[in-house]
mmCIF file of C-alpha atoms and ligand atoms in Angstrom:
data_model
loop_
_atom_site.group_PDB
_atom_site.id
_atom_site.type_symbol
_atom_site.label_atom_id
_atom_site.label_comp_id
_atom_site.label_asym_id
_atom_site.label_seq_id
_atom_site.Cartn_x
_atom_site.Cartn_y
_atom_site.Cartn_z
ATOM 1 C CA MET A 102 0.000 0.000 0.000
ATOM 2 C CA GLU A 103 1.332 3.484 -0.835
ATOM 3 C CA LYS A 104 2.700 4.881 2.420
ATOM 4 C CA ARG A 105 1.967 8.510 1.547
ATOM 5 C CA PHE A 106 -1.199 10.479 2.097
ATOM 6 C CA VAL A 107 -2.562 13.994 2.457
ATOM 7 C CA LEU A 108 -4.536 14.647 5.634
ATOM 8 C CA LYS A 109 -7.043 17.515 5.600
ATOM 9 C CA ILE A 110 -8.100 18.437 9.156
ATOM 10 C CA SER A 111 -11.117 20.686 9.692
ATOM 11 C CA GLY A 112 -10.521 24.003 11.410
ATOM 12 C CA LYS A 113 -13.325 22.899 13.748
ATOM 13 C CA ILE A 114 -10.894 20.185 14.938
ATOM 14 C CA ILE A 115 -7.539 22.021 15.050
ATOM 15 C CA ASP A 116 -8.996 24.637 17.370
ATOM 16 C CA PRO A 117 -6.964 26.760 19.853
ATOM 17 C CA ARG A 118 -9.584 25.969 22.515
ATOM 18 C CA GLU A 119 -8.649 22.263 22.237
ATOM 19 C CA PRO A 120 -4.844 22.155 22.732
ATOM 20 C CA GLN A 121 -4.920 18.488 23.816
ATOM 21 C CA ARG A 122 -6.515 17.493 20.513
ATOM 22 C CA ILE A 123 -3.720 19.301 18.661
ATOM 23 C CA ALA A 124 -1.208 17.372 20.789
ATOM 24 C CA GLY A 125 -3.136 14.192 19.915
ATOM 25 C CA TYR A 126 -2.819 14.849 16.178
ATOM 26 C CA SER A 127 0.871 15.617 16.564
ATOM 27 C CA SER A 128 1.423 12.290 18.322
ATOM 28 C CA VAL A 129 -0.603 10.315 15.714
ATOM 29 C CA ILE A 130 1.276 11.960 12.826
ATOM 30 C CA LYS A 131 4.684 11.352 14.466
ATOM 31 C CA ARG A 132 3.777 7.651 14.969
ATOM 32 C CA LEU A 133 2.839 7.344 11.301
ATOM 33 C CA VAL A 134 6.089 9.043 10.188
ATOM 34 C CA ASP A 135 8.098 6.718 12.455
ATOM 35 C CA ASP A 136 6.214 3.864 10.779
ATOM 36 C CA GLY A 137 7.497 4.991 7.367
ATOM 37 C CA TYR A 138 4.614 7.177 6.135
ATOM 38 C CA ARG A 139 5.103 10.489 4.368
ATOM 39 C CA VAL A 140 2.345 12.960 5.256
ATOM 40 C CA ALA A 141 1.277 16.408 4.091
ATOM 41 C CA VAL A 142 -1.369 18.071 6.271
ATOM 42 C CA VAL A 143 -3.865 20.794 5.340
ATOM 43 C CA VAL A 144 -5.621 22.618 8.185
ATOM 44 C CA GLY A 145 -8.863 24.585 7.814
ATOM 45 C CA GLY A 146 -9.912 27.908 9.285
ATOM 46 C CA GLY A 147 -12.753 26.747 11.532
ATOM 47 C CA PRO A 148 -14.987 28.999 13.631
ATOM 48 C CA TYR A 149 -12.401 31.769 13.998
ATOM 49 C CA ALA A 150 -12.086 32.066 10.217
ATOM 50 C CA ARG A 151 -15.860 32.423 10.038
ATOM 51 C CA GLU A 152 -15.837 35.151 12.712
ATOM 52 C CA TYR A 153 -13.335 37.127 10.667
ATOM 53 C CA ILE A 154 -15.154 36.401 7.376
ATOM 54 C CA SER A 155 -18.456 37.611 8.811
ATOM 55 C CA CYS A 156 -16.699 40.802 10.001
ATOM 56 C CA ALA A 157 -15.205 41.242 6.503
ATOM 57 C CA LYS A 158 -18.645 40.831 4.903
ATOM 58 C CA ASN A 159 -20.135 43.253 7.453
ATOM 59 C CA LEU A 160 -17.517 45.825 6.360
ATOM 60 C CA GLY A 161 -18.436 45.298 2.720
ATOM 61 C CA PHE A 162 -15.138 43.621 1.726
ATOM 62 C CA THR A 163 -15.085 41.597 -1.483
ATOM 63 C CA ASP A 164 -15.383 37.795 -1.344
ATOM 64 C CA ALA A 165 -11.715 37.581 -2.373
ATOM 65 C CA GLN A 166 -10.705 39.783 0.584
ATOM 66 C CA ALA A 167 -12.862 37.676 2.926
ATOM 67 C CA ASP A 168 -11.306 34.509 1.497
ATOM 68 C CA ILE A 169 -7.798 35.930 2.012
ATOM 69 C CA ILE A 170 -8.601 36.635 5.651
ATOM 70 C CA GLY A 171 -9.868 33.036 5.968
ATOM 71 C CA ILE A 172 -6.616 31.818 4.443
ATOM 72 C CA GLU A 173 -4.574 33.635 7.074
ATOM 73 C CA ILE A 174 -6.613 32.104 9.910
ATOM 74 C CA ALA A 175 -6.174 28.636 8.389
ATOM 75 C CA ARG A 176 -2.413 29.362 8.258
ATOM 76 C CA VAL A 177 -2.373 30.241 11.951
ATOM 77 C CA ASN A 178 -4.145 26.954 12.740
ATOM 78 C CA ALA A 179 -1.563 25.200 10.547
ATOM 79 C CA LEU A 180 1.212 26.892 12.547
ATOM 80 C CA LEU A 181 -0.275 25.525 15.806
ATOM 81 C CA LEU A 182 0.054 21.976 14.457
ATOM 82 C CA ALA A 183 3.444 22.545 12.764
ATOM 83 C CA TYR A 184 4.996 23.801 16.022
ATOM 84 C CA ALA A 185 3.365 20.928 17.967
ATOM 85 C CA LEU A 186 5.153 18.525 15.567
ATOM 86 C CA GLY A 187 8.528 19.833 16.796
ATOM 87 C CA GLU A 188 11.446 18.649 14.613
ATOM 88 C CA TYR A 189 9.013 16.537 12.506
ATOM 89 C CA GLY A 190 7.268 19.648 11.199
ATOM 90 C CA TYR A 191 8.384 21.972 8.406
ATOM 91 C CA ILE A 192 8.454 25.698 9.194
ATOM 92 C CA PRO A 193 7.477 28.217 7.731
ATOM 93 C CA ILE A 194 3.965 27.366 6.508
ATOM 94 C CA PRO A 195 4.087 27.217 2.672
ATOM 95 C CA ARG A 196 2.188 29.969 0.845
ATOM 96 C CA ASN A 197 2.075 28.345 -2.591
ATOM 97 C CA ILE A 198 2.705 25.072 -4.398
ATOM 98 C CA GLU A 199 6.372 25.947 -5.096
ATOM 99 C CA ASP A 200 6.900 26.369 -1.334
ATOM 100 C CA VAL A 201 5.140 23.013 -0.793
ATOM 101 C CA TYR A 202 7.556 21.250 -3.191
ATOM 102 C CA ARG A 203 10.553 22.741 -1.376
ATOM 103 C CA ALA A 204 9.143 21.776 2.025
ATOM 104 C CA TRP A 205 8.253 18.249 0.877
ATOM 105 C CA SER A 206 11.791 17.696 -0.445
ATOM 106 C CA THR A 207 13.147 18.133 3.106
ATOM 107 C CA GLY A 208 11.355 14.905 4.144
ATOM 108 C CA LYS A 209 9.530 16.718 6.956
ATOM 109 C CA VAL A 210 5.770 16.821 7.561
ATOM 110 C CA VAL A 211 4.426 19.708 5.481
ATOM 111 C CA VAL A 212 1.528 21.574 7.125
ATOM 112 C CA VAL A 213 -0.453 24.050 5.004
ATOM 113 C CA GLY A 214 -3.396 26.413 5.572
ATOM 114 C CA GLY A 215 -5.090 28.145 2.643
ATOM 115 C CA LEU A 216 -3.530 29.047 -0.689
ATOM 116 C CA GLN A 217 -5.753 31.341 -2.754
ATOM 117 C CA PRO A 218 -9.252 32.835 -2.879
ATOM 118 C CA GLY A 219 -12.247 31.038 -4.390
ATOM 119 C CA GLN A 220 -11.698 27.622 -2.858
ATOM 120 C CA SER A 221 -11.525 25.763 0.445
ATOM 121 C CA THR A 222 -8.763 23.827 2.181
ATOM 122 C CA ALA A 223 -10.348 20.675 0.695
ATOM 123 C CA ALA A 224 -9.238 22.016 -2.700
ATOM 124 C CA VAL A 225 -5.794 22.770 -1.220
ATOM 125 C CA ALA A 226 -5.551 19.140 -0.097
ATOM 126 C CA MET A 227 -6.424 17.892 -3.611
ATOM 127 C CA VAL A 228 -4.017 20.317 -5.349
ATOM 128 C CA ILE A 229 -1.206 19.242 -3.030
ATOM 129 C CA ALA A 230 -2.022 15.532 -3.458
ATOM 130 C CA GLU A 231 -2.066 15.931 -7.247
ATOM 131 C CA SER A 232 1.175 17.978 -7.219
ATOM 132 C CA LEU A 233 2.996 15.408 -5.099
ATOM 133 C CA GLY A 234 1.572 12.414 -6.972
ATOM 134 C CA VAL A 235 -0.251 11.209 -3.845
ATOM 135 C CA ARG A 236 -3.455 9.237 -4.557
ATOM 136 C CA ASN A 237 -4.938 9.112 -1.041
ATOM 137 C CA VAL A 238 -6.569 11.996 0.850
ATOM 138 C CA LEU A 239 -7.965 11.541 4.367
ATOM 139 C CA TYR A 240 -10.535 14.210 5.240
ATOM 140 C CA ALA A 241 -10.988 14.617 9.013
ATOM 141 C CA THR A 242 -14.230 16.474 9.683
ATOM 142 C CA THR A 243 -16.893 16.684 12.409
ATOM 143 C CA VAL A 244 -19.457 14.357 10.802
ATOM 144 C CA ASP A 245 -19.035 10.599 10.319
ATOM 145 C CA GLY A 246 -18.809 10.787 6.541
ATOM 146 C CA ILE A 247 -20.815 11.840 3.501
ATOM 147 C CA TYR A 248 -24.551 11.286 3.955
ATOM 148 C CA ASP A 249 -27.407 11.202 1.465
ATOM 149 C CA LYS A 250 -28.255 14.704 2.824
ATOM 150 C CA ASP A 251 -26.822 17.106 5.394
ATOM 151 C CA PRO A 252 -26.920 15.151 8.716
ATOM 152 C CA ASN A 253 -26.936 18.425 10.652
ATOM 153 C CA LYS A 254 -30.182 19.390 8.932
ATOM 154 C CA PHE A 255 -31.973 16.055 8.410
ATOM 155 C CA SER A 256 -32.251 13.520 11.257
ATOM 156 C CA ASN A 257 -33.092 10.756 8.757
ATOM 157 C CA ALA A 258 -29.885 11.317 6.743
ATOM 158 C CA LYS A 259 -28.104 8.045 5.995
ATOM 159 C CA LYS A 260 -24.318 7.733 5.950
ATOM 160 C CA LEU A 261 -22.870 6.439 2.684
ATOM 161 C CA ASN A 262 -20.032 3.962 3.139
ATOM 162 C CA ARG A 263 -18.672 4.019 -0.393
ATOM 163 C CA ILE A 264 -19.492 6.301 -3.310
ATOM 164 C CA SER A 265 -17.930 7.241 -6.598
ATOM 165 C CA ILE A 266 -16.414 10.700 -7.017
ATOM 166 C CA ASP A 267 -18.985 11.234 -9.793
ATOM 167 C CA GLU A 268 -21.828 10.935 -7.287
ATOM 168 C CA VAL A 269 -20.465 13.351 -4.638
ATOM 169 C CA GLN A 270 -21.953 16.530 -6.076
ATOM 170 C CA LYS A 271 -25.542 15.254 -5.822
ATOM 171 C CA TYR A 272 -25.267 14.825 -2.045
ATOM 172 C CA ILE A 273 -23.561 18.075 -1.052
ATOM 173 C CA SER A 274 -25.490 21.362 -0.877
ATOM 174 C CA GLN A 275 -22.899 24.083 -0.906
ATOM 175 C CA ARG A 276 -22.589 27.834 -0.412
ATOM 176 C CA TYR A 277 -19.903 28.923 -2.873
ATOM 177 C CA GLU A 278 -18.645 31.840 -0.819
ATOM 178 C CA ALA A 279 -16.031 32.748 1.791
ATOM 179 C CA GLY A 280 -16.599 30.542 4.826
ATOM 180 C CA GLY A 281 -18.801 28.182 2.785
ATOM 181 C CA TYR A 282 -17.520 25.521 0.337
ATOM 182 C CA GLU A 283 -18.955 22.821 2.641
ATOM 183 C CA LEU A 284 -17.104 19.476 2.552
ATOM 184 C CA LEU A 285 -15.718 19.021 -1.004
ATOM 185 C CA ASP A 286 -15.921 22.164 -3.127
ATOM 186 C CA PRO A 287 -16.127 22.022 -6.944
ATOM 187 C CA LEU A 288 -12.368 22.451 -7.423
ATOM 188 C CA ALA A 289 -11.613 19.665 -4.917
ATOM 189 C CA ILE A 290 -14.013 17.334 -6.745
ATOM 190 C CA GLY A 291 -12.647 18.270 -10.186
ATOM 191 C CA ILE A 292 -9.043 17.572 -9.218
ATOM 192 C CA ALA A 293 -9.900 14.317 -7.416
ATOM 193 C CA LYS A 294 -11.725 13.220 -10.588
ATOM 194 C CA ARG A 295 -9.033 14.103 -13.140
ATOM 195 C CA SER A 296 -6.190 12.572 -11.086
ATOM 196 C CA CYS A 297 -8.225 9.705 -9.638
ATOM 197 C CA ILE A 298 -7.472 10.614 -6.023
ATOM 198 C CA GLU A 299 -9.263 8.475 -3.419
ATOM 199 C CA ILE A 300 -10.801 10.291 -0.445
ATOM 200 C CA THR A 301 -11.874 8.995 2.961
ATOM 201 C CA VAL A 302 -14.198 11.421 4.754
ATOM 202 C CA PHE A 303 -14.308 10.517 8.442
ATOM 203 C CA ASN A 304 -14.979 11.885 11.924
ATOM 204 C CA GLY A 305 -11.637 13.247 13.092
ATOM 205 C CA LEU A 306 -12.645 14.563 16.527
ATOM 206 C CA GLN A 307 -10.617 11.627 17.942
ATOM 207 C CA PRO A 308 -7.115 11.880 16.399
ATOM 208 C CA GLU A 309 -6.658 8.080 16.615
ATOM 209 C CA ASN A 310 -9.440 7.710 14.019
ATOM 210 C CA VAL A 311 -6.774 8.520 11.396
ATOM 211 C CA PHE A 312 -5.474 4.942 11.777
ATOM 212 C CA LYS A 313 -8.969 3.531 11.094
ATOM 213 C CA ALA A 314 -9.539 5.918 8.195
ATOM 214 C CA LEU A 315 -6.234 4.793 6.627
ATOM 215 C CA LEU A 316 -7.621 1.254 6.580
ATOM 216 C CA HIS A 317 -11.053 2.462 5.315
ATOM 217 C CA GLU A 318 -12.608 1.037 8.498
ATOM 218 C CA ILE A 319 -14.639 4.202 9.152
ATOM 219 C CA GLY A 320 -16.149 7.098 7.234
ATOM 220 C CA THR A 321 -17.101 7.340 3.579
ATOM 221 C CA HIS A 322 -14.695 6.004 0.970
ATOM 222 C CA VAL A 323 -14.903 8.101 -2.204
ATOM 223 C CA ILE A 324 -13.426 6.172 -5.093
ATOM 224 C CA CYS A 325 -12.772 6.963 -8.724
ATOM 225 C CA HIS A 326 -12.875 4.541 -11.638
ATOM 226 C CA GLU A 327 -9.558 4.511 -13.499
HETATM 227 N N1 ADP B 412 -24.240 15.220 2.266
HETATM 228 C C1 ADP B 412 -23.551 15.665 3.345
HETATM 229 N N2 ADP B 412 -22.907 14.780 4.153
HETATM 230 C C2 ADP B 412 -22.197 15.213 5.240
HETATM 231 N N3 ADP B 412 -22.083 16.534 5.582
HETATM 232 C C3 ADP B 412 -22.731 17.436 4.793
HETATM 233 C C4 ADP B 412 -23.478 17.050 3.650
HETATM 234 N N4 ADP B 412 -23.995 18.172 3.059
HETATM 235 C C5 ADP B 412 -23.599 19.208 3.807
HETATM 236 N N5 ADP B 412 -22.841 18.784 4.856
HETATM 237 C C6 ADP B 412 -22.282 19.673 5.870
HETATM 238 O O1 ADP B 412 -20.881 19.802 5.607
HETATM 239 C C7 ADP B 412 -20.240 19.988 6.860
HETATM 240 C C8 ADP B 412 -18.776 19.620 6.726
HETATM 241 O O2 ADP B 412 -18.253 20.559 5.802
HETATM 242 P P1 ADP B 412 -17.356 21.772 6.369
HETATM 243 O O3 ADP B 412 -18.197 22.604 7.254
HETATM 244 O O4 ADP B 412 -16.688 22.391 5.222
HETATM 245 O O5 ADP B 412 -16.391 20.947 7.274
HETATM 246 P P2 ADP B 412 -14.851 21.057 7.479
HETATM 247 O O6 ADP B 412 -14.710 22.046 8.587
HETATM 248 O O7 ADP B 412 -14.502 19.678 7.874
HETATM 249 O O8 ADP B 412 -14.243 21.480 6.184
HETATM 250 C C9 ADP B 412 -20.973 19.059 7.807
HETATM 251 O O9 ADP B 412 -20.833 19.537 9.134
HETATM 252 C C10 ADP B 412 -22.419 19.131 7.294
HETATM 253 O O10 ADP B 412 -23.191 20.021 8.070
HETATM 254 O O1 UDP B 413 -7.132 27.912 -0.310
HETATM 255 C C1 UDP B 413 -8.010 28.434 0.403
HETATM 256 C C2 UDP B 413 -8.389 27.914 1.687
HETATM 257 C C3 UDP B 413 -9.330 28.579 2.453
HETATM 258 N N1 UDP B 413 -9.887 29.734 1.971
HETATM 259 C C4 UDP B 413 -10.819 30.547 2.795
HETATM 260 O O2 UDP B 413 -10.628 30.212 4.173
HETATM 261 C C5 UDP B 413 -11.870 29.720 4.713
HETATM 262 C C6 UDP B 413 -11.562 28.640 5.751
HETATM 263 O O3 UDP B 413 -11.110 27.464 5.105
HETATM 264 P P1 UDP B 413 -12.051 26.138 5.106
HETATM 265 O O4 UDP B 413 -13.472 26.555 4.934
HETATM 266 O O5 UDP B 413 -11.511 25.186 4.122
HETATM 267 O O6 UDP B 413 -11.828 25.608 6.583
HETATM 268 P P2 UDP B 413 -12.735 24.576 7.406
HETATM 269 O O7 UDP B 413 -13.903 24.181 6.541
HETATM 270 O O8 UDP B 413 -11.843 23.440 7.737
HETATM 271 O O9 UDP B 413 -13.149 25.357 8.609
HETATM 272 C C7 UDP B 413 -12.641 29.210 3.508
HETATM 273 O O10 UDP B 413 -14.028 29.152 3.766
HETATM 274 C C8 UDP B 413 -12.284 30.270 2.465
HETATM 275 O O11 UDP B 413 -13.065 31.446 2.662
HETATM 276 C C9 UDP B 413 -9.558 30.229 0.717
HETATM 277 O O12 UDP B 413 -10.096 31.245 0.273
HETATM 278 N N2 UDP B 413 -8.634 29.574 -0.034
#
């Protein structure tokens, strides 16, 4: 099995109010590196990004400006994890794909926040996976996987264990705006499709769930047909 993967962690999970969970992710990632895995991590902006984005919108900023503010918050969350990784983590946080290549070539764990307006960190995870030739993205979020409809809105939503990348769009209702882009945004889906990148969407509130997600024991496995 390819021992390389990209791990996208929701900003709702890497949250400054939960330092022990950040320490938990650092320990899980270090164990995987010691076990011979190469990992690139993308961290989202979470509730703080949305506070700043709502302030930006209130001040009449453009969506691009609101996105850029979200990017910076995601980068700060990424810095929390990168520092927690100690000598395993690459510093500084890459700002573009060229920086990611340089960081990856050092052999360290690359941790990234946002990259550019008009997308989410899910798209960042796909772009990085595609750039590094990695075919496996683990998506740690706060729901158990992809459901047939939003589980936070419909109590009768059913979790899907395995779906094709071509089906994803019909299940996700999405606000295409700063702070939106729920789950997999259009760019993330497009890149996963064209480069046949497999995705496991799982509940990452417990860092140890990464081990189960790696083995497709939990979450939703999104596959592509070669
Ligand atoms: N079909 C679906 N299955 C699961 N979650 C969905 C679905 N449609 C919308 N969602 C919403 O997407 C959210 C996860 O997306 P997002 O908020 O971007 O999370 P993250 O912070 O992990 O990027 C869930 O909390 C859920 O409310
Ligand atoms: O490459 C990126 C990554 C993030 N964002 C902005 O930063 C916010 C926070 O990122 P994301 O929504 O992916 O974080 P999470 O869903 O994990 O909280 C997004 O909503 C976007 O507004 C962006 O513009 N470009």
